[in-house]
Short mmCIF file of N, CA, C and O in Angstrom, two decimals:
data_model
loop_
_atom_site.label_atom_id
_atom_site.label_comp_id
_atom_site.label_asym_id
_atom_site.label_seq_id
_atom_site.Cartn_x
_atom_site.Cartn_y
_atom_site.Cartn_z
N LEU R 1 0.82 -1.20 0.00
CA LEU R 1 0.00 0.00 0.00
C LEU R 1 0.85 1.26 0.00
O LEU R 1 0.50 2.24 -0.65
N LEU R 2 1.96 1.22 0.74
CA LEU R 2 2.85 2.39 0.78
C LEU R 2 3.35 2.73 -0.61
O LEU R 2 3.32 3.90 -1.03
N ARG R 3 3.78 1.72 -1.35
CA ARG R 3 4.28 1.95 -2.70
C ARG R 3 3.17 2.50 -3.60
O ARG R 3 3.38 3.43 -4.39
N HIS R 4 1.97 1.95 -3.48
CA HIS R 4 0.84 2.40 -4.31
C HIS R 4 0.53 3.87 -4.06
O HIS R 4 0.45 4.66 -5.00
N TRP R 5 0.34 4.25 -2.78
CA TRP R 5 -0.06 5.63 -2.49
C TRP R 5 1.07 6.62 -2.76
O TRP R 5 0.82 7.77 -3.14
N SER R 6 2.31 6.19 -2.62
CA SER R 6 3.43 7.04 -3.01
C SER R 6 3.42 7.29 -4.51
O SER R 6 3.68 8.41 -4.97
N ALA R 7 3.09 6.26 -5.27
CA ALA R 7 3.00 6.40 -6.73
C ALA R 7 1.85 7.31 -7.12
O ALA R 7 1.98 8.12 -8.05
N VAL R 8 0.74 7.21 -6.42
CA VAL R 8 -0.40 8.12 -6.69
C VAL R 8 0.04 9.56 -6.45
O VAL R 8 -0.21 10.45 -7.27
N GLY R 9 0.73 9.81 -5.34
CA GLY R 9 1.23 11.15 -5.06
C GLY R 9 2.20 11.63 -6.12
O GLY R 9 2.15 12.79 -6.56
N TYR R 10 3.08 10.75 -6.56
CA TYR R 10 4.05 11.09 -7.61
C TYR R 10 3.33 11.51 -8.90
O TYR R 10 3.68 12.50 -9.52
N ARG R 11 2.32 10.74 -9.27
CA ARG R 11 1.57 11.08 -10.49
C ARG R 11 0.89 12.43 -10.36
O ARG R 11 0.79 13.18 -11.34
N ARG R 12 0.43 12.77 -9.16
CA ARG R 12 -0.23 14.06 -8.98
C ARG R 12 0.74 15.23 -9.06
O ARG R 12 0.35 16.35 -9.36
N ILE R 13 2.00 14.99 -8.80
CA ILE R 13 2.99 16.06 -8.99
C ILE R 13 3.00 16.48 -10.45
O ILE R 13 3.08 17.66 -10.77
N ILE R 14 2.89 15.51 -11.33
CA ILE R 14 2.89 15.77 -12.77
C ILE R 14 1.57 16.41 -13.21
O ILE R 14 1.55 17.29 -14.07
N GLU R 15 0.47 15.97 -12.62
CA GLU R 15 -0.87 16.45 -13.01
C GLU R 15 -1.51 17.19 -11.84
O GLU R 15 -2.56 16.81 -11.34
N ARG R 16 -0.88 18.29 -11.42
CA ARG R 16 -1.35 19.02 -10.23
C ARG R 16 -2.75 19.59 -10.41
O ARG R 16 -3.13 20.02 -11.49
N GLN R 17 -3.46 19.60 -9.30
CA GLN R 17 -4.78 20.21 -9.22
C GLN R 17 -4.66 21.47 -8.36
O GLN R 17 -3.78 21.55 -7.49
N PRO R 18 -5.54 22.44 -8.54
CA PRO R 18 -5.46 23.67 -7.75
C PRO R 18 -5.51 23.44 -6.24
O PRO R 18 -4.92 24.20 -5.47
N SER R 19 -6.18 22.40 -5.80
CA SER R 19 -6.30 22.14 -4.36
C SER R 19 -5.13 21.34 -3.78
O SER R 19 -5.05 21.14 -2.58
N ASP R 20 -4.19 20.90 -4.63
CA ASP R 20 -3.05 20.11 -4.16
C ASP R 20 -2.03 20.99 -3.44
O ASP R 20 -1.84 22.15 -3.79
N ALA R 21 -1.38 20.42 -2.46
CA ALA R 21 -0.30 21.10 -1.74
C ALA R 21 0.91 20.17 -1.69
O ALA R 21 0.81 19.06 -1.16
N PHE R 22 2.01 20.60 -2.26
CA PHE R 22 3.25 19.83 -2.24
C PHE R 22 4.35 20.70 -1.64
O PHE R 22 4.42 21.89 -1.91
N SER R 23 5.21 20.09 -0.86
CA SER R 23 6.37 20.81 -0.35
C SER R 23 7.45 19.82 0.02
O SER R 23 7.18 18.63 0.22
N TYR R 24 8.66 20.30 0.09
CA TYR R 24 9.77 19.46 0.53
C TYR R 24 10.83 20.34 1.16
O TYR R 24 10.86 21.56 0.95
N ASN R 25 11.68 19.75 1.96
CA ASN R 25 12.77 20.46 2.60
C ASN R 25 13.92 19.49 2.79
O ASN R 25 13.86 18.60 3.62
N VAL R 26 14.94 19.63 1.98
CA VAL R 26 16.16 18.85 2.16
C VAL R 26 16.99 19.61 3.19
O VAL R 26 17.21 20.81 3.04
N MET R 27 17.41 18.95 4.25
CA MET R 27 18.01 19.67 5.37
C MET R 27 19.15 18.90 6.01
O MET R 27 19.29 17.70 5.79
N SER R 28 19.92 19.61 6.78
CA SER R 28 20.96 19.01 7.61
C SER R 28 20.70 19.48 9.03
O SER R 28 20.68 20.69 9.29
N VAL R 29 20.44 18.55 9.93
CA VAL R 29 20.11 18.89 11.33
C VAL R 29 20.86 17.96 12.27
O VAL R 29 21.36 16.91 11.87
N SER R 30 20.91 18.35 13.52
CA SER R 30 21.52 17.50 14.54
C SER R 30 20.65 16.26 14.75
O SER R 30 19.46 16.26 14.42
N ALA R 31 21.24 15.23 15.33
CA ALA R 31 20.49 14.02 15.64
C ALA R 31 19.33 14.33 16.59
O ALA R 31 18.22 13.81 16.43
N ALA R 32 19.57 15.21 17.56
CA ALA R 32 18.52 15.57 18.51
C ALA R 32 17.38 16.31 17.81
O ALA R 32 16.20 16.03 18.07
N ASP R 33 17.70 17.22 16.92
CA ASP R 33 16.64 17.95 16.20
C ASP R 33 15.91 17.05 15.23
O ASP R 33 14.70 17.21 15.02
N TYR R 34 16.61 16.09 14.65
CA TYR R 34 15.93 15.12 13.78
C TYR R 34 14.86 14.38 14.58
O TYR R 34 13.73 14.20 14.12
N GLN R 35 15.20 13.98 15.80
CA GLN R 35 14.23 13.29 16.65
C GLN R 35 13.06 14.21 17.02
O GLN R 35 11.91 13.76 17.07
N ARG R 36 13.34 15.48 17.27
CA ARG R 36 12.26 16.44 17.56
C ARG R 36 11.32 16.56 16.37
O ARG R 36 10.09 16.59 16.54
N ILE R 37 11.88 16.65 15.18
CA ILE R 37 11.06 16.74 13.96
C ILE R 37 10.23 15.48 13.79
O ILE R 37 9.03 15.53 13.48
N ARG R 38 10.85 14.33 14.02
CA ARG R 38 10.15 13.05 13.91
C ARG R 38 8.98 12.97 14.88
O ARG R 38 7.88 12.56 14.50
N GLU R 39 9.19 13.37 16.12
CA GLU R 39 8.12 13.35 17.12
C GLU R 39 7.01 14.34 16.76
O GLU R 39 5.83 14.05 16.95
N LEU R 40 7.38 15.51 16.25
CA LEU R 40 6.38 16.49 15.82
C LEU R 40 5.51 15.92 14.70
O LEU R 40 4.29 16.07 14.72
N LEU R 41 6.13 15.26 13.73
CA LEU R 41 5.36 14.66 12.65
C LEU R 41 4.43 13.57 13.16
O LEU R 41 3.29 13.45 12.70
N LYS R 42 4.88 12.78 14.12
CA LYS R 42 4.02 11.74 14.71
C LYS R 42 2.81 12.37 15.38
O LYS R 42 1.68 11.89 15.22
N ARG R 43 3.03 13.44 16.16
CA ARG R 43 1.91 14.11 16.83
C ARG R 43 0.96 14.74 15.81
O ARG R 43 -0.26 14.65 15.96
N THR R 44 1.52 15.37 14.80
CA THR R 44 0.69 15.99 13.76
C THR R 44 -0.15 14.95 13.05
O THR R 44 -1.36 15.14 12.83
N TYR R 45 0.46 13.83 12.69
CA TYR R 45 -0.27 12.76 12.01
C TYR R 45 -1.39 12.23 12.90
O TYR R 45 -2.52 12.02 12.44
N SER R 46 -1.10 12.05 14.17
CA SER R 46 -2.12 11.56 15.11
C SER R 46 -3.28 12.55 15.22
O SER R 46 -4.46 12.15 15.24
N GLU R 47 -2.97 13.84 15.26
CA GLU R 47 -4.02 14.85 15.35
C GLU R 47 -4.87 14.86 14.08
O GLU R 47 -6.10 14.97 14.15
N ILE R 48 -4.23 14.73 12.93
CA ILE R 48 -4.98 14.67 11.67
C ILE R 48 -5.90 13.46 11.65
O ILE R 48 -7.07 13.54 11.25
N ARG R 49 -5.40 12.32 12.12
CA ARG R 49 -6.24 11.11 12.18
C ARG R 49 -7.46 11.32 13.08
O ARG R 49 -8.55 10.84 12.78
N SER R 50 -7.29 12.06 14.17
CA SER R 50 -8.41 12.36 15.06
C SER R 50 -9.44 13.23 14.36
O SER R 50 -10.65 13.02 14.52
N ILE R 51 -8.98 14.21 13.61
CA ILE R 51 -9.89 15.08 12.85
C ILE R 51 -10.67 14.25 11.85
O ILE R 51 -11.90 14.38 11.72
N VAL R 52 -9.98 13.37 11.13
CA VAL R 52 -10.63 12.52 10.12
C VAL R 52 -11.68 11.62 10.78
O VAL R 52 -12.80 11.48 10.27
N ALA R 53 -11.34 11.03 11.91
CA ALA R 53 -12.27 10.12 12.59
C ALA R 53 -13.56 10.82 13.00
O ALA R 53 -14.64 10.21 12.97
N ALA R 54 -13.48 12.10 13.35
CA ALA R 54 -14.65 12.83 13.82
C ALA R 54 -15.36 13.61 12.71
O ALA R 54 -16.42 14.18 12.95
N SER R 55 -14.79 13.62 11.53
CA SER R 55 -15.32 14.46 10.45
C SER R 55 -16.63 13.90 9.88
O SER R 55 -16.73 12.71 9.58
N ALA R 56 -17.60 14.80 9.73
CA ALA R 56 -18.87 14.43 9.10
C ALA R 56 -19.50 15.70 8.53
O ALA R 56 -19.37 16.75 9.12
N PRO R 57 -20.13 15.60 7.42
CA PRO R 57 -20.26 14.45 6.54
C PRO R 57 -18.98 14.24 5.73
O PRO R 57 -18.14 15.13 5.64
N SER R 58 -18.86 13.08 5.12
CA SER R 58 -17.72 12.79 4.25
C SER R 58 -17.95 13.45 2.91
O SER R 58 -18.77 12.99 2.12
N GLU R 59 -17.23 14.55 2.67
CA GLU R 59 -17.44 15.33 1.44
C GLU R 59 -16.24 15.31 0.50
O GLU R 59 -16.38 15.65 -0.68
N ARG R 60 -15.09 14.95 0.98
CA ARG R 60 -13.88 14.91 0.15
C ARG R 60 -13.08 13.66 0.44
O ARG R 60 -12.99 13.21 1.57
N VAL R 61 -12.47 13.14 -0.60
CA VAL R 61 -11.49 12.06 -0.45
C VAL R 61 -10.14 12.71 -0.68
O VAL R 61 -9.96 13.46 -1.64
N ALA R 62 -9.19 12.46 0.21
CA ALA R 62 -7.89 13.11 0.11
C ALA R 62 -6.79 12.13 0.47
O ALA R 62 -7.02 11.14 1.17
N LEU R 63 -5.59 12.42 0.01
CA LEU R 63 -4.40 11.62 0.32
C LEU R 63 -3.42 12.51 1.07
O LEU R 63 -3.05 13.57 0.59
N LEU R 64 -3.02 12.07 2.25
CA LEU R 64 -1.96 12.73 3.01
C LEU R 64 -0.76 11.80 2.98
O LEU R 64 -0.85 10.65 3.40
N ASN R 65 0.34 12.28 2.47
CA ASN R 65 1.54 11.46 2.32
C ASN R 65 2.69 12.17 3.01
O ASN R 65 3.22 13.14 2.50
N LEU R 66 3.07 11.71 4.21
CA LEU R 66 4.19 12.29 4.95
C LEU R 66 5.40 11.40 4.82
O LEU R 66 5.29 10.19 4.98
N GLN R 67 6.55 12.01 4.58
CA GLN R 67 7.79 11.24 4.50
C GLN R 67 8.88 12.01 5.21
O GLN R 67 9.04 13.20 5.00
N LEU R 68 9.62 11.33 6.04
CA LEU R 68 10.82 11.88 6.66
C LEU R 68 11.90 10.85 6.45
O LEU R 68 11.83 9.75 7.00
N LEU R 69 12.86 11.16 5.63
CA LEU R 69 13.89 10.21 5.25
C LEU R 69 15.25 10.71 5.72
O LEU R 69 15.65 11.82 5.38
N ALA R 70 15.95 9.91 6.48
CA ALA R 70 17.31 10.27 6.91
C ALA R 70 18.30 9.61 5.97
O ALA R 70 18.17 8.43 5.64
N PHE R 71 19.26 10.37 5.53
CA PHE R 71 20.34 9.85 4.69
C PHE R 71 21.55 9.69 5.60
O PHE R 71 22.21 10.66 5.95
N GLU R 72 21.79 8.47 6.00
CA GLU R 72 22.85 8.19 6.96
C GLU R 72 24.21 8.16 6.28
O GLU R 72 24.35 7.76 5.13
N CYS R 73 25.22 8.59 7.02
CA CYS R 73 26.59 8.46 6.57
C CYS R 73 27.43 8.13 7.79
O CYS R 73 27.07 8.49 8.92
N ASP R 74 28.55 7.47 7.58
CA ASP R 74 29.38 7.15 8.73
C ASP R 74 30.35 8.29 9.01
O ASP R 74 30.51 9.21 8.21
N ALA R 75 31.00 8.26 10.15
CA ALA R 75 31.87 9.34 10.60
C ALA R 75 33.02 9.58 9.62
O ALA R 75 33.42 10.71 9.40
N ASP R 76 33.57 8.53 9.01
CA ASP R 76 34.67 8.69 8.07
C ASP R 76 34.24 9.49 6.84
O ASP R 76 34.97 10.32 6.34
N ASP R 77 33.03 9.24 6.35
CA ASP R 77 32.51 9.99 5.19
C ASP R 77 32.37 11.47 5.56
O ASP R 77 32.69 12.35 4.76
N THR R 78 31.85 11.75 6.75
CA THR R 78 31.65 13.14 7.18
C THR R 78 32.99 13.86 7.28
O THR R 78 33.12 14.99 6.81
N LYS R 79 33.99 13.21 7.84
CA LYS R 79 35.33 13.82 7.98
C LYS R 79 35.94 14.09 6.60
O LYS R 79 36.53 15.13 6.39
N ALA R 80 35.77 13.16 5.68
CA ALA R 80 36.34 13.31 4.35
C ALA R 80 35.72 14.50 3.62
O ALA R 80 36.40 15.23 2.91
N ARG R 81 34.42 14.72 3.81
CA ARG R 81 33.74 15.83 3.13
C ARG R 81 34.15 17.19 3.69
O ARG R 81 34.07 18.18 3.03
N LYS R 82 34.56 17.23 4.96
CA LYS R 82 34.93 18.50 5.60
C LYS R 82 36.32 18.96 5.17
O LYS R 82 36.67 20.10 5.40
N ARG R 83 37.12 18.10 4.57
CA ARG R 83 38.48 18.46 4.15
C ARG R 83 38.50 19.36 2.96
O ARG R 83 37.74 19.47 2.15
#
């Protein structure tokens, strides 16, 4: 299902609708701040799920696709890039 809905989102990037909202942020943050961001996204997702559960009447079908991807590197790679 994850692959399917990600593909649906990808296709909508190509065929955007006026009501669509897309954004991204490639970033470099501390490990502690990465965890803060991760926890914030978890709370936000949970709050959105609560809104959906209580919403009536059902008037719109929508896709919410959240992704937080960490690109890991080892300490040797980081040191080499700083030279």
